[in-house]
Coordinates of C-alpha atoms in Angstrom, one line a residue:
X1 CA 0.0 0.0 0.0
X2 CA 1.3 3.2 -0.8
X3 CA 2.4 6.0 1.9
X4 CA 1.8 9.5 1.2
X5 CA 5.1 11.8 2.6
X6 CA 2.7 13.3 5.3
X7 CA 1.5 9.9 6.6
X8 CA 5.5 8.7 6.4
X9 CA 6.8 11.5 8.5
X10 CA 4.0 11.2 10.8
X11 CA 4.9 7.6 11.5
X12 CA 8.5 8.5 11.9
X13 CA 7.8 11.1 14.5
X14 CA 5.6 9.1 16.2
X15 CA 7.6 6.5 16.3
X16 CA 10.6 8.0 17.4
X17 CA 8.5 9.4 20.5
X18 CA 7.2 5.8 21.7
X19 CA 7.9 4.8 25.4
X20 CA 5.7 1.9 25.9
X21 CA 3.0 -0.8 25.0
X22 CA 0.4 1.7 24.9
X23 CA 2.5 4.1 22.8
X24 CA 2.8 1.1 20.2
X25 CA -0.7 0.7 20.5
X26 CA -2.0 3.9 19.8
X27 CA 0.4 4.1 16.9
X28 CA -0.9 0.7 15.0
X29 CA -4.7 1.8 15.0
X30 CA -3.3 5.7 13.9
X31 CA -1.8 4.0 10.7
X32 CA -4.7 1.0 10.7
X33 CA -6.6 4.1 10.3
X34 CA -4.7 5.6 7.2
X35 CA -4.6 2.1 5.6
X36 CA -8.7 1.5 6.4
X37 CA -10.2 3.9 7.1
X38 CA -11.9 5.1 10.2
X39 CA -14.2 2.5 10.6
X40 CA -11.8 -0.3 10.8
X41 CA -11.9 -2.9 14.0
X42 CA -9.6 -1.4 16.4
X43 CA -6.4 -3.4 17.6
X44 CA -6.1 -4.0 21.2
X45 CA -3.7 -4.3 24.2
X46 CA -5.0 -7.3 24.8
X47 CA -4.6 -8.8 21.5
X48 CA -1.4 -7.3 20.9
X49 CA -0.2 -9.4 24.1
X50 CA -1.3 -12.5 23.3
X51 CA -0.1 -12.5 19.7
X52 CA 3.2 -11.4 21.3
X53 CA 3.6 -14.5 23.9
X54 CA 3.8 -17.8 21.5
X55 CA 3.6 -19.3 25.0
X56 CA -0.3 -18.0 24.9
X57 CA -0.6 -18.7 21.2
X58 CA 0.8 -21.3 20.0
X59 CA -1.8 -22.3 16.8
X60 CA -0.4 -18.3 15.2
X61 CA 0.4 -19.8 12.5
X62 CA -1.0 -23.2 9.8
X63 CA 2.0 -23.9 8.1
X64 CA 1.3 -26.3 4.9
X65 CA 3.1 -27.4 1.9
X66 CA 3.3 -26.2 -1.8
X67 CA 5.0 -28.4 -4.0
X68 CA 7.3 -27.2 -6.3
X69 CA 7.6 -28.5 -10.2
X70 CA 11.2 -29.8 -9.5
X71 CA 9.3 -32.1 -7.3
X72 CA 10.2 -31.0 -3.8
X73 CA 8.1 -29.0 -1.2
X74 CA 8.3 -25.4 -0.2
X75 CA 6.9 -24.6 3.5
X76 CA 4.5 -21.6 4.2
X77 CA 3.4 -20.4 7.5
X78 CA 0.4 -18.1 7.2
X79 CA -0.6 -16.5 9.9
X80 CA -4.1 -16.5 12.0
X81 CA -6.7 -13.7 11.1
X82 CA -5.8 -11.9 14.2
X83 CA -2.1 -11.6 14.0
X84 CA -2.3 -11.1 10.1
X85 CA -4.2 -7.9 10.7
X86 CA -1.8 -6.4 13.3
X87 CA 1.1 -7.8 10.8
X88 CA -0.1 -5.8 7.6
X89 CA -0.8 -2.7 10.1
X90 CA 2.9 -3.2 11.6
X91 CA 4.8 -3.9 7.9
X92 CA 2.8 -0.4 7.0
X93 CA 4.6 0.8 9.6
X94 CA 8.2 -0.9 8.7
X95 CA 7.9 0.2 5.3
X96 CA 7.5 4.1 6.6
X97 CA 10.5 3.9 8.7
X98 CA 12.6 2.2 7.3
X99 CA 15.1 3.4 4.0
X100 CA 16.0 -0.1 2.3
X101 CA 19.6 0.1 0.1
X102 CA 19.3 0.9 -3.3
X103 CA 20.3 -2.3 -4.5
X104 CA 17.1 -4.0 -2.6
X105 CA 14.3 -4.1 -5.3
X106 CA 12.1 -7.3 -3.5
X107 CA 9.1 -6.3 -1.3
X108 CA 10.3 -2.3 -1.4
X109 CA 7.5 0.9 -1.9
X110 CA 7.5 1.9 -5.7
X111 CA 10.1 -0.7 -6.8
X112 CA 9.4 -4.3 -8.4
X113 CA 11.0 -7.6 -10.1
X114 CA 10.5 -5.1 -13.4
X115 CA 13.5 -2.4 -11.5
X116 CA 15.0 -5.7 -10.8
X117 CA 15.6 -6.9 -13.9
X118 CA 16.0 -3.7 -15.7
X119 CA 19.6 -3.0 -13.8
X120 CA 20.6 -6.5 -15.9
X121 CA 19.4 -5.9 -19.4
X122 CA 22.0 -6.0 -22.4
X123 CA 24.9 -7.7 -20.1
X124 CA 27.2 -10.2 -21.6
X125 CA 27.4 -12.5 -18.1
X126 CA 24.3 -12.3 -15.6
X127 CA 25.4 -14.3 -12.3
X128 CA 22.7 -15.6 -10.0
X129 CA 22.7 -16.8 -6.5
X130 CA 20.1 -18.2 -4.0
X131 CA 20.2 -18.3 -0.4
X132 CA 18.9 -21.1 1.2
X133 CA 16.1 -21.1 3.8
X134 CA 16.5 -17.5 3.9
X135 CA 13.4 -16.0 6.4
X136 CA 14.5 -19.0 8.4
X137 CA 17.9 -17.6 8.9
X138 CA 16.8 -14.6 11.0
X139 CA 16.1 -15.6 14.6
X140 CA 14.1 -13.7 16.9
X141 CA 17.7 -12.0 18.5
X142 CA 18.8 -11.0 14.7
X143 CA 15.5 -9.4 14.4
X144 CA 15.3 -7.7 18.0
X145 CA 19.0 -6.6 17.6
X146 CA 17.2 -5.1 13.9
X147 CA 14.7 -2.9 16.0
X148 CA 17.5 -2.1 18.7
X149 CA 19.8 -0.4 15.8
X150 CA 18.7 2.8 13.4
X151 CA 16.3 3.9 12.3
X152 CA 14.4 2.4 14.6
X153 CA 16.5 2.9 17.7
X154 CA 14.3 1.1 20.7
X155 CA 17.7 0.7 23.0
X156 CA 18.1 1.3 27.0
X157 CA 14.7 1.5 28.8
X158 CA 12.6 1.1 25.0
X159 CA 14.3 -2.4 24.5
X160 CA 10.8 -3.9 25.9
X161 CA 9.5 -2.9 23.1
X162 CA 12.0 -4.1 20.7
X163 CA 11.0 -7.5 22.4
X164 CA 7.8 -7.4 22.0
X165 CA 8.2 -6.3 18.1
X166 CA 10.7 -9.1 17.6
X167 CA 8.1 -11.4 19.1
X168 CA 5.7 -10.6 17.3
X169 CA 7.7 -10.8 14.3
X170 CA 8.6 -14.3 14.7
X171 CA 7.7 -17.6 15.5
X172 CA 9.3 -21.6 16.9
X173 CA 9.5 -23.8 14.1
X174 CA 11.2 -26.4 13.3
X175 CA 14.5 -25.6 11.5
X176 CA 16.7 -28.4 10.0
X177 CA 15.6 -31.0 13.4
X178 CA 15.8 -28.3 15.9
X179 CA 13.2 -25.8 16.7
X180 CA 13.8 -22.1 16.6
X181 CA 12.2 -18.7 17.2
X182 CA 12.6 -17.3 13.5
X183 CA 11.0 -15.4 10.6
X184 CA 8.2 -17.3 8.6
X185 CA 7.9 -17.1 5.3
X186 CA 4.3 -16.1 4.8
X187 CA 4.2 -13.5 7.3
X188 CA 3.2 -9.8 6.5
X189 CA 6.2 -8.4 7.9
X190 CA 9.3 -11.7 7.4
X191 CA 10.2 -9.3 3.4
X192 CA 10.2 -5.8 5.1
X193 CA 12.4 -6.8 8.0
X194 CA 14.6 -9.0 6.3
X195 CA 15.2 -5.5 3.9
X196 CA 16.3 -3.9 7.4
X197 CA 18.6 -6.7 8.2
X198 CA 20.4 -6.9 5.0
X199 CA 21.7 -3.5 5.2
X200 CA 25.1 -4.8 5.7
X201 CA 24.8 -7.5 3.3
X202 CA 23.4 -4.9 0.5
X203 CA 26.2 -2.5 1.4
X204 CA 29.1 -4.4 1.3
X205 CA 27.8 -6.6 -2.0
X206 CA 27.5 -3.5 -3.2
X207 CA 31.0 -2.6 -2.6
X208 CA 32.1 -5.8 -4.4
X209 CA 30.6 -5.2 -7.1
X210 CA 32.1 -1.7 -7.1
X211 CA 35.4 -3.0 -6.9
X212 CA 34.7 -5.4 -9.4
X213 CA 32.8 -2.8 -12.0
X214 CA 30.1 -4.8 -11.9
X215 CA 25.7 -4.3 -11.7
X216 CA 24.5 -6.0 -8.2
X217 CA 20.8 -6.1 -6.8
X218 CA 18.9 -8.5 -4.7
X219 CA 15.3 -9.3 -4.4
X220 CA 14.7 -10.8 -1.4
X221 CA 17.1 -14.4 -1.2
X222 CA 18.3 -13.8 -4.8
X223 CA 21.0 -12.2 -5.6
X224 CA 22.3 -11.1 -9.5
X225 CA 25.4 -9.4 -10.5
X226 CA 26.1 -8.6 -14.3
X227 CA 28.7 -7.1 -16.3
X228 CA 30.5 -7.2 -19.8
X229 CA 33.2 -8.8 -18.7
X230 CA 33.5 -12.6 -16.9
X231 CA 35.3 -12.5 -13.5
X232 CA 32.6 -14.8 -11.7
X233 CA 34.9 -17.9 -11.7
X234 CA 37.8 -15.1 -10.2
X235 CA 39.1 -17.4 -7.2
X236 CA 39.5 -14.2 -5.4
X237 CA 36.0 -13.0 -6.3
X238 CA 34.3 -16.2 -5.2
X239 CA 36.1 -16.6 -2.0
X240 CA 34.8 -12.7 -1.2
X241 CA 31.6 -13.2 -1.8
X242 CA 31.8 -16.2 0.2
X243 CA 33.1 -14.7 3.0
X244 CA 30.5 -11.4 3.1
X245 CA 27.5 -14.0 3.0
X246 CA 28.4 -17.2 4.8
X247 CA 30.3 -16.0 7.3
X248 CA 29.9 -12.1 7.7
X249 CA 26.3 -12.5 7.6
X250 CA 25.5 -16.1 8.5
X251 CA 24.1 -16.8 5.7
X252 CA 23.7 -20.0 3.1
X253 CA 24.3 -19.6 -0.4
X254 CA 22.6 -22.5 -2.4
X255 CA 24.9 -23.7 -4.8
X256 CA 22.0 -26.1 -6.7
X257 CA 20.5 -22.6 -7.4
X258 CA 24.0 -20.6 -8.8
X259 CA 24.1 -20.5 -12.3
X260 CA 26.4 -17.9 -14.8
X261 CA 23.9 -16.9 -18.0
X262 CA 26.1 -15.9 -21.3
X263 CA 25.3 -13.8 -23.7
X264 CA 23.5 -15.7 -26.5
X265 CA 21.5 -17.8 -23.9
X266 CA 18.3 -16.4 -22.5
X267 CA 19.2 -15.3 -19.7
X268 CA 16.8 -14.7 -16.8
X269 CA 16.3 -12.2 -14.0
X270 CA 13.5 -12.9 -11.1
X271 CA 11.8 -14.6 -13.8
X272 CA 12.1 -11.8 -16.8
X273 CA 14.0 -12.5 -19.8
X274 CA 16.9 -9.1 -19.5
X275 CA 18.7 -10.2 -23.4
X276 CA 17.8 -6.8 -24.8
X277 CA 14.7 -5.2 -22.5
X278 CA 13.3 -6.7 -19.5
X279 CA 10.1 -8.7 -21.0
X280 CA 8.5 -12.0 -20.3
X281 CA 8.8 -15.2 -21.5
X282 CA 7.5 -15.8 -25.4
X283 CA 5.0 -18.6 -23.9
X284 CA 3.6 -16.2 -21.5
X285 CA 1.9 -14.1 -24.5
X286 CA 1.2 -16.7 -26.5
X287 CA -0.8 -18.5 -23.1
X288 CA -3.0 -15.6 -22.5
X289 CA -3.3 -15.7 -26.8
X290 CA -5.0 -18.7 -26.7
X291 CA -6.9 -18.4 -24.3
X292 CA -8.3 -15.5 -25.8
X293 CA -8.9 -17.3 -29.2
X294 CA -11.1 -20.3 -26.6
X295 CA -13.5 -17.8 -25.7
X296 CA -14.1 -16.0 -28.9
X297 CA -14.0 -19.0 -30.5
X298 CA -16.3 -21.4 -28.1
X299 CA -18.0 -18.8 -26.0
X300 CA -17.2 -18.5 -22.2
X301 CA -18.4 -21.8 -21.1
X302 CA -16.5 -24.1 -23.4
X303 CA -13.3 -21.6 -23.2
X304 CA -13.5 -21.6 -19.2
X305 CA -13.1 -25.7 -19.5
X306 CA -10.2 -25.6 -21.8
X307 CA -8.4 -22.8 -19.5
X308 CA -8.9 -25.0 -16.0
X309 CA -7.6 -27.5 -18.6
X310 CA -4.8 -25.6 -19.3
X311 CA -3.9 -23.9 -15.7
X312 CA -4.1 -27.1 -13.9
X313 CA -1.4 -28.7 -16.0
X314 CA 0.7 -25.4 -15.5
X315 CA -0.3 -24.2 -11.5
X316 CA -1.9 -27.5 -10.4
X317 CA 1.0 -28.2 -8.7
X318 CA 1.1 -24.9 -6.5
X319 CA -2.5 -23.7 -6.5
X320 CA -5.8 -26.0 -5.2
X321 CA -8.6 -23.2 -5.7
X322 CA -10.5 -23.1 -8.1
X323 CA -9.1 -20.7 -11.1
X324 CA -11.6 -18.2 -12.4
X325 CA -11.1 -16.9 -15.9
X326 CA -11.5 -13.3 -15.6
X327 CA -9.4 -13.3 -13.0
X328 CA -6.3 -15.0 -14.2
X329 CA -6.2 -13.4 -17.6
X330 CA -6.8 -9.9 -16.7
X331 CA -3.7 -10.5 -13.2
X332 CA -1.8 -11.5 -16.5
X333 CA -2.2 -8.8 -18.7
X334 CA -1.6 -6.6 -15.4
X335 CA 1.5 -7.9 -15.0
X336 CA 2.4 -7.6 -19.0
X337 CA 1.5 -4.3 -18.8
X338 CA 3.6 -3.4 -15.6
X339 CA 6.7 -5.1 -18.0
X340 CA 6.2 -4.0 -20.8
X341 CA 4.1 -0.6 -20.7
X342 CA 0.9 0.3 -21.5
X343 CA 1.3 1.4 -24.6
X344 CA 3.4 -1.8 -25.5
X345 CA 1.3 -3.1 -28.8
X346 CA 0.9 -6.2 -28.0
X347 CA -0.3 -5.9 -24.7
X348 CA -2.8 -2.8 -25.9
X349 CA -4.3 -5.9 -28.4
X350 CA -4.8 -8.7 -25.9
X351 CA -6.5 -5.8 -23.4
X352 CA -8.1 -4.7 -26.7
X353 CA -10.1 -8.2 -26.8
X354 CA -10.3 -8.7 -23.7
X355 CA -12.3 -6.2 -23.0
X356 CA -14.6 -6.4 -25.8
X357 CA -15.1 -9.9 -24.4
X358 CA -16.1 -8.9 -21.3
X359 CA -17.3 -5.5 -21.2
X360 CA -20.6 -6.2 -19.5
X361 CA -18.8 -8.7 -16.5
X362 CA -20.4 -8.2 -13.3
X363 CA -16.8 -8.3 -11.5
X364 CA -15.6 -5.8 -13.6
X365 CA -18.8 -3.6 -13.5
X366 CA -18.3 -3.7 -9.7
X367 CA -14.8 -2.7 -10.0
X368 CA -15.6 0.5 -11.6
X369 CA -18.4 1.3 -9.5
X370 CA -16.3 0.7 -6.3
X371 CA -13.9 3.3 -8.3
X372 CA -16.3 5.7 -9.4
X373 CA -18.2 6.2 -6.0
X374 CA -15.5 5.0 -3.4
X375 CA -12.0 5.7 -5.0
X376 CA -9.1 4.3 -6.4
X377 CA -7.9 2.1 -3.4
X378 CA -11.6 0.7 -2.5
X379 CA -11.7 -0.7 -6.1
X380 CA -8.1 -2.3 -5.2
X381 CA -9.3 -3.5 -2.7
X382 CA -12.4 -5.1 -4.0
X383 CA -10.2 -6.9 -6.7
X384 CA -8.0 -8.1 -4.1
X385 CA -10.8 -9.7 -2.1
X386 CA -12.4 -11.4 -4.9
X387 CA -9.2 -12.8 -6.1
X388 CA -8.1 -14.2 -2.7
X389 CA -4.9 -11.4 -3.2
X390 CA -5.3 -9.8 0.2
X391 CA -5.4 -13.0 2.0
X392 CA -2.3 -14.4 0.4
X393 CA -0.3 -11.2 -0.9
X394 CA 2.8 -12.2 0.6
X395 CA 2.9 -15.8 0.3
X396 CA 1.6 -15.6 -3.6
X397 CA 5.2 -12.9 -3.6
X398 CA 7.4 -15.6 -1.7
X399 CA 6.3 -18.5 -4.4
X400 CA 7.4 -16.5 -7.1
X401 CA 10.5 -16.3 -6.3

């Protein structure tokens, strides 16, 4: 959601001025407000507390499995209705505060995998590195040591509250055998605060690339460099970069997940082809294409069979709800018009008959009444909850990756 500069500073100031629970408290409905509204359901003390004491709560969190199309599993831990709202209200907060590196493009205000990719394009060599079980690598200390530091400053007789934030924040599972107090990956707030731990990771990859004359950025756990010029299998290179994440930052780099793209390859950035302009993958267009040619060839009915068809062969493996049409196909030319622009033609021609398809859907006639009468972000908003967005925002970001 986006934060005005009025609503920012206000939050800074506010923040800055905190001295206890009820501080805290006051300041999470104050922005609940900005993000809702005033009628929104007011967070409480005591709600705040018990979300803040696993000991009280242990069920904050239904962790299930997604499985991947390599064939192995990926865990996600979403979080009860209760905590989820403080969360989103808290990550509002985050975001306001906190100044993430220039180099950070995952889960940052008015930045996107697009920014991401665009720092890549036209590169002879595009490096890329994962880390492994990366919200899993923060523990609740890391993250309380995070709120005790700028520009967030909770030290000497604040600290209490830096507890209680890094409580809140985090959450025992069970972490290669063992169980630990960590980030989980699901949660509102696990992107935002690992932006504000990786400060010193951003900085100093940044410097290495520097030193190197190379392009660096990370979105979340993965990490690109490019540059015209090949030094990635540098023995001195590698054992730097080795050294500034495994044991400078405590962090795992994935080696199953490192690969060096070449020029003459397609070569991928957070999932956008970066050859000669940051832009999707051929079969992407041609998907939404056909599906197109299903309904104005067959009529809705017929088309919507051959897309569930379709999408279950492709997402069956991560999604079980049931896919509705509309939905998917306009969330897709969204997203090809936030890569390639609006006035990209072949994005203006599949919204072109799209729209003629469905000018008279009752989803989309609600969406623009919602717009007309209520604004901009109620129509968002309405979207959102008819797609399942809101409820999954963060988790549906994590998969991508």
């Amino acid at each position: 959601m986006k934060i005005n500069p009025e609503q920012q500073t206000y939050i800074r100031e506010k923040f800055a001025s905190l001295t206890s629970r009820e501080d805290l408290l006051l300041l999470l409905n104050e922005a609940k407000r900005m993000m809702y509204g005033e009628k929104c359901k007011t967070i409480r003390l005591k709600g705040l507390t018990y979300y803040a004491n696993p000991n009280f709560c242990e069920k904050r969190y239904t962790s299930f499995n997604i499985a991947k199309k390599n064939g192995g599993k990926r865990i996600i831990n979403a979080p009860v209705k209760g905590l989820r709202s403080i969360l989103r209200v808290l990550n509002f907060i985050l975001q306001a505060i906190n100044e993430p590196h220039p180099a950070a493009t995952g889960f940052v205000l008015d930045r996107s995998i697009v920014d991401n990719a665009n720092e890549h394009v036209g590169k002879h060599y595009v490096y890329n590195l994962d880390l492994k079980d990366f919200f899993h690598s923060f523990d609740r200390n890391r993250v309380k040591m995070g709120f005790l530091m700028k520009p967030f400053n909770l030290r000497k007789e604040k600290e209490p509250l830096a507890f209680l934030l890094s409580c809140l924040c985090t959450h025992p599972f069970e972490v290669e055998g063992e169980i630990k107090i960590v980030l989980p990956q699901g949660s509102p707030t696990s992107p935002t605060i690992t932006n504000i731990l990786c400060q010193n990771l951003d900085r100093r990859l940044y410097g290495l690339a520097k030193r190197y004359n190379l392009t660096f950025t990370r979105y979340a756990d993965d990490i690109t460099f490019s540059s015209s010029h090949n030094v990635y299998k540098n023995e001195e290179f590698q054992l730097e970069l080795k050294r500034i994440i495994e044991e400078d930052q405590q962090l795992v780099i994935n080696p199953k997940k490192t690969r060096l793209q070449k020029i003459g390859s397609s070569q991928k950035v957070t999932g956008l082809i970066v050859n000669e302009k940051s832009n999707v993958h051929k079969q992407y267009v041609k998907q939404v294409r056909m599906w197109l040619y299903y309904w104005e060839k067959y009529g809705y009915q017929k088309a919507e069979r051959l897309f569930k068809q379709d999408y279950n062969l492709d997402k069956g493996h991560v999604k079980s709800a049931e896919p509705n049409m509309d939905n998917v196909i306009s969330g897709k030319l969204e997203f090809l018009k936030m890569v390639k622009g609006e006035e990209d033609p072949t994005y203006k021609k599949l919204q072109a008959r799209f729209l003629k398809l469905s000018p008279g859907s009752p989803f989309i006639e609600k969406i623009l009444h919602t717009w007309k009468i209520q604004g901009i972000e109620s129509a968002i908003q309405t979207y959102n909850k008819k797609s399942n967005r809101s409820q999954l925002s963060s988790t549906t970001t994590i998969l991508t990756l």
